[in-house]
Amino acid sequence: KGLIGELLFLKDKIIPKYGSENGIKFWIGPEDAPQDFVVKMNAIEVKCQIGSTNPRVKISSENQLYSQLSHLFLYVATLTKSPLSEKSINLPKLVNEIEQLFENPLSDGFRRFEDLLFQIGYEFNEKYNEFNYMFVEEQIFNVKEGFPRIIPEYYLTGVNRVSYNINLLDCKDFKLDLKDWKFND
């Protein structure tokens, strides 16, 4: 589910603006970076949730919502489980759609995409075709002072590897309009 969110962000937000060859350079999450994408002075953490009455996302480390860059955003894709259809999303279908966006399968960008998938542990498996989703909505939040989060300066020495959940209903004051949102320089 998390990989689906990252690939959707790459396909729908990064590649249309920067192209596949340049856009793939911004996907750094598989390389153990604290956030999934860094574009100019913007760090973007991507989360994917299954639609529910209590919208929340799991933050898996104290550094995920902490950045030394000028801007940090939390992008959340909401999906719902679905039978296989032309409009459904699954990992093999999404990987294939992104691969098709590269003009040359021997290019550096294409090889980087394949390497990142390998680093994240993705290998094609027929079982992935059984997990299908429909896209419901997307949201983006400006993570800044006052945003509900745990960051390294808030806890005592010796505490690390913190994970926690954020209730998205408590983040409405930080929600941005995706139609107007763009990467800051």
mmCIF file of C-alpha atoms in Angstrom:
data_model
loop_
_atom_site.group_PDB
_atom_site.id
_atom_site.type_symbol
_atom_site.label_atom_id
_atom_site.label_comp_id
_atom_site.label_asym_id
_atom_site.label_seq_id
_atom_site.Cartn_x
_atom_site.Cartn_y
_atom_site.Cartn_z
ATOM 1 C CA LYS A 1 0.000 0.000 0.000
ATOM 2 C CA GLY A 2 2.807 2.433 0.856
ATOM 3 C CA LEU A 3 4.629 1.706 -2.381
ATOM 4 C CA ILE A 4 1.412 2.303 -4.310
ATOM 5 C CA GLY A 5 1.170 5.772 -2.750
ATOM 6 C CA GLU A 6 4.752 6.633 -3.678
ATOM 7 C CA LEU A 7 4.324 5.372 -7.231
ATOM 8 C CA LEU A 8 1.068 7.321 -7.655
ATOM 9 C CA PHE A 9 2.816 10.498 -6.485
ATOM 10 C CA LEU A 10 5.726 9.830 -8.845
ATOM 11 C CA LYS A 11 3.432 9.127 -11.819
ATOM 12 C CA ASP A 12 0.847 11.864 -11.228
ATOM 13 C CA LYS A 13 2.785 14.715 -9.578
ATOM 14 C CA ILE A 14 6.495 14.385 -10.366
ATOM 15 C CA ILE A 15 6.776 12.938 -13.873
ATOM 16 C CA PRO A 16 4.185 15.257 -15.510
ATOM 17 C CA LYS A 17 6.137 18.280 -14.238
ATOM 18 C CA TYR A 18 9.746 17.100 -14.606
ATOM 19 C CA GLY A 19 9.608 14.174 -17.055
ATOM 20 C CA SER A 20 10.508 10.592 -16.284
ATOM 21 C CA GLU A 21 14.299 10.927 -16.679
ATOM 22 C CA ASN A 22 14.577 13.941 -14.351
ATOM 23 C CA GLY A 23 11.620 13.122 -12.117
ATOM 24 C CA ILE A 24 12.976 9.771 -10.987
ATOM 25 C CA LYS A 25 15.933 11.583 -9.394
ATOM 26 C CA PHE A 26 13.570 13.082 -6.794
ATOM 27 C CA TRP A 27 12.394 9.679 -5.460
ATOM 28 C CA ILE A 28 14.825 9.008 -2.605
ATOM 29 C CA GLY A 29 12.724 7.107 -0.054
ATOM 30 C CA PRO A 30 13.981 3.662 -1.114
ATOM 31 C CA GLU A 31 17.528 4.837 -0.373
ATOM 32 C CA ASP A 32 16.737 5.158 3.364
ATOM 33 C CA ALA A 33 16.078 8.888 3.205
ATOM 34 C CA PRO A 34 13.760 10.232 5.924
ATOM 35 C CA GLN A 35 11.193 11.431 3.364
ATOM 36 C CA ASP A 36 10.073 9.826 0.107
ATOM 37 C CA PHE A 37 10.770 12.728 -2.264
ATOM 38 C CA VAL A 38 12.959 15.808 -2.286
ATOM 39 C CA VAL A 39 12.274 18.406 -4.980
ATOM 40 C CA LYS A 40 14.348 21.583 -4.812
ATOM 41 C CA MET A 41 13.881 22.774 -1.191
ATOM 42 C CA ASN A 42 10.772 20.627 -0.616
ATOM 43 C CA ALA A 43 10.634 17.335 1.232
ATOM 44 C CA ILE A 44 7.494 15.272 0.648
ATOM 45 C CA GLU A 45 6.423 12.336 2.777
ATOM 46 C CA VAL A 46 3.854 10.154 1.006
ATOM 47 C CA LYS A 47 1.301 8.050 2.832
ATOM 48 C CA CYS A 48 -1.458 5.846 1.520
ATOM 49 C CA GLN A 49 -4.531 4.886 3.502
ATOM 50 C CA ILE A 50 -7.535 2.699 2.917
ATOM 51 C CA GLY A 51 -10.688 4.807 3.202
ATOM 52 C CA SER A 52 -12.253 4.543 6.625
ATOM 53 C CA THR A 53 -14.376 6.527 9.033
ATOM 54 C CA ASN A 54 -11.287 7.453 11.043
ATOM 55 C CA PRO A 55 -8.705 8.754 8.581
ATOM 56 C CA ARG A 56 -5.223 8.318 9.967
ATOM 57 C CA VAL A 57 -1.739 7.587 8.742
ATOM 58 C CA LYS A 58 1.127 5.822 10.440
ATOM 59 C CA ILE A 59 4.380 7.720 10.801
ATOM 60 C CA SER A 60 7.154 5.174 11.085
ATOM 61 C CA SER A 61 9.995 7.262 12.486
ATOM 62 C CA GLU A 62 10.749 10.441 14.367
ATOM 63 C CA ASN A 63 12.435 11.835 11.243
ATOM 64 C CA GLN A 64 9.655 11.273 8.721
ATOM 65 C CA LEU A 65 7.946 14.577 9.519
ATOM 66 C CA TYR A 66 11.142 16.467 10.296
ATOM 67 C CA SER A 67 13.277 18.102 7.631
ATOM 68 C CA GLN A 68 16.040 20.663 7.472
ATOM 69 C CA LEU A 69 14.766 21.803 4.086
ATOM 70 C CA SER A 70 12.630 24.943 3.753
ATOM 71 C CA HIS A 71 9.347 23.107 3.207
ATOM 72 C CA LEU A 72 7.918 19.768 4.276
ATOM 73 C CA PHE A 73 4.655 18.339 2.978
ATOM 74 C CA LEU A 74 2.601 15.272 3.833
ATOM 75 C CA TYR A 75 0.798 13.850 0.795
ATOM 76 C CA VAL A 76 -1.946 11.302 1.519
ATOM 77 C CA ALA A 77 -3.610 9.138 -1.110
ATOM 78 C CA THR A 78 -6.838 7.423 -0.062
ATOM 79 C CA LEU A 79 -7.770 4.155 -1.752
ATOM 80 C CA THR A 80 -10.539 1.640 -1.372
ATOM 81 C CA LYS A 81 -10.333 -2.084 -2.057
ATOM 82 C CA SER A 82 -11.773 -3.030 -5.421
ATOM 83 C CA PRO A 83 -12.187 -5.941 -7.798
ATOM 84 C CA LEU A 84 -9.872 -5.970 -10.795
ATOM 85 C CA SER A 85 -11.092 -3.583 -13.478
ATOM 86 C CA GLU A 86 -9.705 -1.241 -16.110
ATOM 87 C CA LYS A 87 -9.739 1.625 -13.573
ATOM 88 C CA SER A 88 -8.367 -0.315 -10.599
ATOM 89 C CA ILE A 89 -4.828 0.161 -9.330
ATOM 90 C CA ASN A 90 -2.405 -2.585 -8.357
ATOM 91 C CA LEU A 91 1.371 -2.713 -8.067
ATOM 92 C CA PRO A 92 2.213 -4.527 -11.335
ATOM 93 C CA LYS A 93 -0.119 -2.278 -13.311
ATOM 94 C CA LEU A 94 1.309 0.891 -11.740
ATOM 95 C CA VAL A 95 4.935 -0.215 -12.232
ATOM 96 C CA ASN A 96 4.166 -0.995 -15.875
ATOM 97 C CA GLU A 97 2.484 2.394 -16.411
ATOM 98 C CA ILE A 98 5.557 4.193 -15.050
ATOM 99 C CA GLU A 99 7.952 2.038 -17.090
ATOM 100 C CA GLN A 100 6.004 3.044 -20.212
ATOM 101 C CA LEU A 101 6.691 6.723 -19.429
ATOM 102 C CA PHE A 102 10.409 6.197 -20.070
ATOM 103 C CA GLU A 103 11.288 6.541 -23.746
ATOM 104 C CA ASN A 104 14.298 4.243 -23.500
ATOM 105 C CA PRO A 105 14.450 1.133 -21.265
ATOM 106 C CA LEU A 106 18.253 1.422 -21.361
ATOM 107 C CA SER A 107 18.287 4.993 -20.045
ATOM 108 C CA ASP A 108 19.800 5.997 -16.709
ATOM 109 C CA GLY A 109 16.357 7.028 -15.432
ATOM 110 C CA PHE A 110 14.758 3.696 -16.298
ATOM 111 C CA ARG A 111 17.625 1.797 -14.661
ATOM 112 C CA ARG A 112 17.330 4.007 -11.570
ATOM 113 C CA PHE A 113 13.596 3.232 -11.383
ATOM 114 C CA GLU A 114 14.289 -0.500 -11.575
ATOM 115 C CA ASP A 115 17.092 -0.203 -8.975
ATOM 116 C CA LEU A 116 14.840 1.702 -6.564
ATOM 117 C CA LEU A 117 12.122 -0.936 -6.910
ATOM 118 C CA PHE A 118 14.724 -3.589 -6.139
ATOM 119 C CA GLN A 119 16.004 -1.638 -3.104
ATOM 120 C CA ILE A 120 12.483 -1.351 -1.741
ATOM 121 C CA GLY A 121 12.074 -5.119 -2.150
ATOM 122 C CA TYR A 122 9.620 -5.152 -5.041
ATOM 123 C CA GLU A 123 9.779 -8.055 -7.453
ATOM 124 C CA PHE A 124 6.944 -8.927 -9.793
ATOM 125 C CA ASN A 125 4.695 -11.577 -8.312
ATOM 126 C CA GLU A 126 1.319 -12.724 -9.649
ATOM 127 C CA LYS A 127 -0.089 -12.389 -6.114
ATOM 128 C CA TYR A 128 0.136 -8.569 -6.427
ATOM 129 C CA ASN A 129 -2.592 -8.772 -9.079
ATOM 130 C CA GLU A 130 -5.013 -9.917 -6.365
ATOM 131 C CA PHE A 131 -4.712 -6.630 -4.436
ATOM 132 C CA ASN A 132 -6.676 -4.039 -6.377
ATOM 133 C CA TYR A 133 -7.732 -0.567 -5.307
ATOM 134 C CA MET A 134 -9.685 2.404 -6.569
ATOM 135 C CA PHE A 135 -8.362 5.896 -6.051
ATOM 136 C CA VAL A 136 -10.716 7.879 -3.780
ATOM 137 C CA GLU A 137 -8.980 11.161 -3.006
ATOM 138 C CA GLU A 138 -5.688 12.883 -2.335
ATOM 139 C CA GLN A 139 -4.745 15.496 0.231
ATOM 140 C CA ILE A 140 -1.645 17.495 0.959
ATOM 141 C CA PHE A 141 -0.653 19.098 4.255
ATOM 142 C CA ASN A 142 1.923 21.747 5.038
ATOM 143 C CA VAL A 143 4.000 20.276 7.870
ATOM 144 C CA LYS A 144 5.154 23.257 9.883
ATOM 145 C CA GLU A 145 5.094 24.641 13.417
ATOM 146 C CA GLY A 146 2.008 23.339 15.217
ATOM 147 C CA PHE A 147 1.462 20.317 12.963
ATOM 148 C CA PRO A 148 0.776 17.239 15.138
ATOM 149 C CA ARG A 149 4.046 15.329 14.998
ATOM 150 C CA ILE A 150 6.954 13.997 16.984
ATOM 151 C CA ILE A 151 10.347 15.380 16.003
ATOM 152 C CA PRO A 152 13.811 14.615 17.388
ATOM 153 C CA GLU A 153 14.075 17.775 19.495
ATOM 154 C CA TYR A 154 10.906 16.812 21.432
ATOM 155 C CA TYR A 155 12.160 13.660 23.124
ATOM 156 C CA LEU A 156 14.870 12.641 25.532
ATOM 157 C CA THR A 157 18.258 11.292 24.525
ATOM 158 C CA GLY A 158 18.124 7.547 24.119
ATOM 159 C CA VAL A 159 14.599 7.462 22.681
ATOM 160 C CA ASN A 160 14.501 6.562 19.007
ATOM 161 C CA ARG A 161 12.708 4.440 16.432
ATOM 162 C CA VAL A 162 9.426 6.108 17.364
ATOM 163 C CA SER A 163 6.290 5.286 15.373
ATOM 164 C CA TYR A 164 2.862 6.824 15.849
ATOM 165 C CA ASN A 165 -0.415 7.591 14.108
ATOM 166 C CA ILE A 166 -1.735 10.975 13.031
ATOM 167 C CA ASN A 167 -5.467 11.586 12.834
ATOM 168 C CA LEU A 168 -5.920 13.578 9.623
ATOM 169 C CA LEU A 169 -9.056 15.236 10.979
ATOM 170 C CA ASP A 170 -6.771 17.048 13.440
ATOM 171 C CA CYS A 171 -4.668 18.400 10.558
ATOM 172 C CA LYS A 172 -7.348 20.382 8.723
ATOM 173 C CA ASP A 173 -5.708 23.729 9.567
ATOM 174 C CA PHE A 174 -2.613 22.591 7.627
ATOM 175 C CA LYS A 175 -4.425 21.228 4.572
ATOM 176 C CA LEU A 176 -3.581 22.866 1.252
ATOM 177 C CA ASP A 177 -5.594 22.983 -1.943
ATOM 178 C CA LEU A 178 -3.904 20.520 -4.289
ATOM 179 C CA LYS A 179 -5.044 22.472 -7.352
ATOM 180 C CA ASP A 180 -2.989 25.466 -6.174
ATOM 181 C CA TRP A 181 -0.110 23.557 -4.569
ATOM 182 C CA LYS A 182 3.294 23.613 -6.240
ATOM 183 C CA PHE A 183 6.878 22.944 -5.275
ATOM 184 C CA ASN A 184 8.554 25.942 -3.674
ATOM 185 C CA ASP A 185 11.915 27.169 -4.954
#
